[in-house]
Structure formats: C-alpha cells, structure tokens
Amino acid sequence: MTTLDGPTRPQLAPAPRVRRERHGVVFFIALAVCAMVLLPVVTLAGIALSGTGEAWPHLASTVLPRATLTTLHLLALVAVLTAVTGVACAWLVVAYEFPLRKTLAWALVLPLAVPPYLAAYAFAEFFLFTGPVQTLWRSLFGFQSARDYWFPDLRSTGGAALVMSCVLYPYVYLTARVVFIMQGRNIADVARTLGAKPSTVFRRILLPVSRPAIVAGVALVLMETLNDFGASEYLGVRTLTLSVFTTWLNRGSLEGAAQIAMLMLVLVFALLMAEQWARRRQRFHSARATHMKARPPRVQLKGWKGPAATLAVATPMLLGFGIPIYVFGTYALRRTHQFFDPALARAFVNSLTTALAAAVLAVVIALLLINAARVARSRTVTLATRFAMIGYALPGTIMALGLLFSLARFDNWLDAQMREWFDVSTGLLLTGSATAIVLACSIRFLALAEGAIRSGLEKLPPNIDEAARSLGRSSLQSAASVTIPLLWPAIFTAGVLVFVDTIKELSATILLRPFGFNTLATFIYENASRGMAQDGAVAALLVIVTALVPVVLLSGALMRDRDAMM
C-alpha cells in the first residue's frame, strides 16, 4: 500500500506484555522464613545473656574443657575415617573391575538408612563382652574372663568415631563418586599415557580434583556428628551436645545449657568457614568429556587383588548396615509379640504423622522460596533465600532448645490474651502438641528439600515460566500450571528425604515432644536408656525399613548415572 508520502511500513502486532507484579508478598515470604530460622538462635542468645553468670565458672572449669576437647577429637577421627573410607570405595568402584563391583556400587549407600544411635546400640550388642565376637574369641583361645585378654573398648571416643563413621561415610562416597565418574577417569587416562604411575596419578591429580567434593561430604558428616546425642550418650562420650542436656536437665541450669549451645553454634560456623576456605580456589570443569564407547575399560584386578578389593569395599557396608540388621533382626524374631504392642503402634503412627507434616511443610516453604528468588530477581531476596538454608547446619539440640522457649513464650502470651478478653484458656497449643517437632524438623531439613527441588529446576528450560507469563498468566498461575507439574519427581524426592530424616531425628524430638508422646526414635531411646535396647528392636527395624525408601531411590539414581556416563 502506498500514499502520497511513499510506501507505508507494515504494522506489527504489539507483543503481549508480561505483567509486572509487585514483589512485596514474595519479599515478605523470604524474610519470614529467615526470621523463623533465626528465631531459635536469637532466643538462645537471649537466654545465654540473661543469666546471672553463676554457673559459668563451673562450666568453664569443669564441663567445657573436657567436652570441647572430646568433641574436637571425635570430629577429627570421624573426618579422617569417613574421608578415607568414602574416597577409597568411590575410586575402587569407578576405576577397577572386581567381583560384585556392580552390587557393591549401590549397596555402599545402605548405611545411610541407619541412624547413628541405632548403630551404637547394635555395635554394643555385637562387640561387647556378651556379644558374639568376644564370645567366639574366648571360646577359640580358652579365655575365661575379660581380664585374660585385651579387646578394643567400644565405649570410648575412638569407638564412637568408628560407629558414626560406619553409617556416615556414604556422604563422602556419594560426592567423591560423582566427581570420579564425571572427570576422574578421563584425567587419569591422560596422565597414564604420559607415563605416570597409578599411585602418582591418584595422589597428585585425582585427590586435588576431588577435594571440593570430599570437603563438602566431610562437612555434612561433621554436621551429623555434632548433632548426635543418642550414640554419644550410650557409649559414654561426653560431647558438647550431651553437655547441653545434662546441664539443663541434671543441673537445672537453663542459662548454662544455652551458653554451651551458643559455643556449639560458634563451632558450626567455624566448620562452615573452614569448608569455604578449603574450596576457595577449587574450580573444575565437570562436563562429560568422552562417550562411553570411546573410554577405556576399567582396570581388571587379577589374582588375589580382586577378592581383596571386594572385601575392602564390602567391609564398611557390612559394618554400617549388616550388623544393625543382624542384631535387631535377631532380637525382633525373639519378640514377635511386640509387633502388636499398642505403645509401639502409637509411636509408629506418631512418627508417620509428624514426618509427613514436616515433609509437606518443608516442601511448601522450599517451593515458595525458590519461586520468590525466580520472580523477584533481587539480590536481597536471593540472599534471604540462601540464608534460610542454614537450618541444616544447626544441630537439633540448638534448634529444639531455642524453639522450645520461643514457642512456650508465644503459648503463654496467647493464653493470657485469651483469658483477658474471652475468659478462655488455650493452654499450650504449640509446645503441648507435636507442632513444635514439625516446625523444628521443617526448619532443619529445609535445605534438603530446597536442594532436591532446585536440582530438578535446573534441568528445565530457563524461560519456561516466562513463556507462560507472557501469555497473561501470573507467577503463581504459571508455577501451578507449568513449573510444578514438571518438577513433580523432584518435589516427591524432596518430600521423601525430609520424611525419612524426620523419622530418624532424635535430639530435637527428645526435647520438643509433649508429655506421653513417643515416636519410634524416642521409643528406642527410652528402652536403651534403661539398658534394654533389645526391647526396641522392632521399632529399630521399622526405622531402618522406612529409611531404606530414599536410599533405594538414591541408589537407582546412581545406577542410571552410571549407565548414562560410563
């Protein structure tokens, strides 16, 4: 078409406008979650500073020196044992071929299903004087009593480190194995073509490459070790976590317990800073370098080396998973009537309901935070979202102690207001029910849910939700109709992880449970504290079987990664 002024330009249809939404609600959600995570810490700090300080000289002179040194000694031993075990097993299953390698590659993850306190009870029954190991030892050599021979003392810091390492090494194994699969063998193959010996390649090339993964795995191990309460108490190891309980419950000093908890918090942040410092210059490309068919086969171990490798890889799995299954399975077969015990049934139902509620709450909060960071695209919101994840670094003792008193104050305030205005007593709404346990576990395991969902989100096209919003959908509508359905596998995995960790949680549950409320973990703990750990055998098996669900899922993911990448 032309006019007197010349040809006209074609008119383009206006592009649909992406609705600019206010991010006040998003910002409020992120800050509210951060405040919820910080609430226990702030409460503890207030309690620690509000005391008269009368208990501090006693704590500083008698309790803290020994407990701090014991805790540091335990952390150091566990770090070394898990690092050596995890890295060695990861490299053997990735680089070498030996009998049962495929089975052991996923079976090495099974000890994750066993909480440390259950491992401590099982090891004590298996290795102490009346257990099958020492009984066989005395029958073989004709010993009559414990004074006739020497046997390692399990009730010691070294024994506690061994027990915890046997169930926590999979954290290091998983992270190191991923690095070795993605790039370790490629780098090793190049180095070998240049004449380097296998030991030199592993020491000078592969360990530096895998150091970030090893440090990350060891950091998780140390967090779980610092959180432990049941295993340390049962084995008689006076750690800082145990000192919090004894100072508050036995000595009646709440301020002293809060002061020890704040010292633990300083230790946690020191561990986090040490991890960041160790990884400060570690940047490695982790893309898949070669195709499966182009890669050389694993090194075939011949002669005695093959069975030796099988034994070396199978030993930590048998210790961390085989012994608990054997001990509790044997006791459970002798106590089949406990399967119909009403108290155990109530504990099982309580565990399921609290774990399910914590999983749902953690997943919902994680989705809100991730969506807030994606929608707002604000540094403040992103920082708040990241800061909300520190709950996993807080030991359950610190989380429970701070949350208990902050919720109790809220209950008392609400009850006073209801009495004044309506002459009605609300009682303890939060601290008198399982709500406190649900909140504590949701806050502490929020990082697990967020990590699982974020990893699934990273596999989606980056602009998939923006395409929906360009068609007039709001951010919530695009998330509900597009993003969440695609993220359902990751959401399910996140829920399962939080569910099972809540089932296993003891240190927070033992403090926050209302009177007469038992979970499987506290049911087992009560029997063990009376010296009757065998009476909690059925409950222990229920915990392990329930925890096997995510372990099997995780092992299946590992096998798929192996097929896709090797």
PDB file of N, CA, C and O in Angstrom, residues 65-75 157 237-239:
ATOM      1  N   PRO A  65      35.994 -27.543  79.082  1.00  0.00           N
ATOM      2  CA  PRO A  65      37.288 -28.017  78.547  1.00  0.00           C
ATOM      3  C   PRO A  65      37.245 -29.473  78.082  1.00  0.00           C
ATOM      4  O   PRO A  65      37.661 -29.783  76.963  1.00  0.00           O
ATOM      5  N   ARG A  66      36.728 -30.333  78.938  1.00  0.00           N
ATOM      6  CA  ARG A  66      36.685 -31.757  78.578  1.00  0.00           C
ATOM      7  C   ARG A  66      35.720 -32.019  77.425  1.00  0.00           C
ATOM      8  O   ARG A  66      36.030 -32.760  76.484  1.00  0.00           O
ATOM      9  N   ALA A  67      34.523 -31.392  77.496  1.00  0.00           N
ATOM     10  CA  ALA A  67      33.532 -31.621  76.441  1.00  0.00           C
ATOM     11  C   ALA A  67      34.012 -31.073  75.098  1.00  0.00           C
ATOM     12  O   ALA A  67      33.801 -31.701  74.056  1.00  0.00           O
ATOM     13  N   THR A  68      34.660 -29.916  75.115  1.00  0.00           N
ATOM     14  CA  THR A  68      35.153 -29.335  73.858  1.00  0.00           C
ATOM     15  C   THR A  68      36.254 -30.188  73.258  1.00  0.00           C
ATOM     16  O   THR A  68      36.255 -30.463  72.049  1.00  0.00           O
ATOM     17  N   LEU A  69      37.216 -30.603  74.085  1.00  0.00           N
ATOM     18  CA  LEU A  69      38.298 -31.445  73.571  1.00  0.00           C
ATOM     19  C   LEU A  69      37.761 -32.786  73.060  1.00  0.00           C
ATOM     20  O   LEU A  69      38.207 -33.284  72.014  1.00  0.00           O
ATOM     21  N   THR A  70      36.807 -33.371  73.794  1.00  0.00           N
ATOM     22  CA  THR A  70      36.221 -34.636  73.343  1.00  0.00           C
ATOM     23  C   THR A  70      35.499 -34.467  72.019  1.00  0.00           C
ATOM     24  O   THR A  70      35.618 -35.306  71.109  1.00  0.00           O
ATOM     25  N   THR A  71      34.745 -33.369  71.878  1.00  0.00           N
ATOM     26  CA  THR A  71      34.018 -33.116  70.635  1.00  0.00           C
ATOM     27  C   THR A  71      34.974 -32.918  69.475  1.00  0.00           C
ATOM     28  O   THR A  71      34.781 -33.480  68.378  1.00  0.00           O
ATOM     29  N   LEU A  72      36.025 -32.118  69.681  1.00  0.00           N
ATOM     30  CA  LEU A  72      37.002 -31.891  68.611  1.00  0.00           C
ATOM     31  C   LEU A  72      37.733 -33.179  68.243  1.00  0.00           C
ATOM     32  O   LEU A  72      37.995 -33.445  67.059  1.00  0.00           O
ATOM     33  N   HIS A  73      38.068 -33.984  69.251  1.00  0.00           N
ATOM     34  CA  HIS A  73      38.714 -35.273  68.994  1.00  0.00           C
ATOM     35  C   HIS A  73      37.795 -36.190  68.189  1.00  0.00           C
ATOM     36  O   HIS A  73      38.226 -36.835  67.215  1.00  0.00           O
ATOM     37  N   LEU A  74      36.527 -36.231  68.575  1.00  0.00           N
ATOM     38  CA  LEU A  74      35.559 -37.059  67.856  1.00  0.00           C
ATOM     39  C   LEU A  74      35.388 -36.579  66.421  1.00  0.00           C
ATOM     40  O   LEU A  74      35.374 -37.390  65.480  1.00  0.00           O
ATOM     41  N   LEU A  75      35.272 -35.273  66.217  1.00  0.00           N
ATOM     42  CA  LEU A  75      35.113 -34.728  64.871  1.00  0.00           C
ATOM     43  C   LEU A  75      36.323 -35.048  64.001  1.00  0.00           C
ATOM     44  O   LEU A  75      36.182 -35.391  62.817  1.00  0.00           O
ATOM     45  N   THR A 157      35.928 -42.560  72.889  1.00  0.00           N
ATOM     46  CA  THR A 157      35.835 -41.624  71.769  1.00  0.00           C
ATOM     47  C   THR A 157      36.171 -42.323  70.463  1.00  0.00           C
ATOM     48  O   THR A 157      35.519 -42.091  69.431  1.00  0.00           O
ATOM     49  N   VAL A 237      30.404 -40.980  75.804  1.00  0.00           N
ATOM     50  CA  VAL A 237      31.302 -39.946  75.283  1.00  0.00           C
ATOM     51  C   VAL A 237      30.672 -38.592  75.586  1.00  0.00           C
ATOM     52  O   VAL A 237      29.608 -38.260  75.059  1.00  0.00           O
ATOM     53  N   ARG A 238      31.328 -37.787  76.413  1.00  0.00           N
ATOM     54  CA  ARG A 238      30.763 -36.521  76.887  1.00  0.00           C
ATOM     55  C   ARG A 238      31.046 -35.405  75.883  1.00  0.00           C
ATOM     56  O   ARG A 238      32.003 -34.652  76.010  1.00  0.00           O
ATOM     57  N   THR A 239      30.208 -35.291  74.885  1.00  0.00           N
ATOM     58  CA  THR A 239      30.359 -34.247  73.875  1.00  0.00           C
ATOM     59  C   THR A 239      29.622 -32.977  74.315  1.00  0.00           C
ATOM     60  O   THR A 239      28.927 -32.951  75.332  1.00  0.00           O
TER      61      THR A 239
END
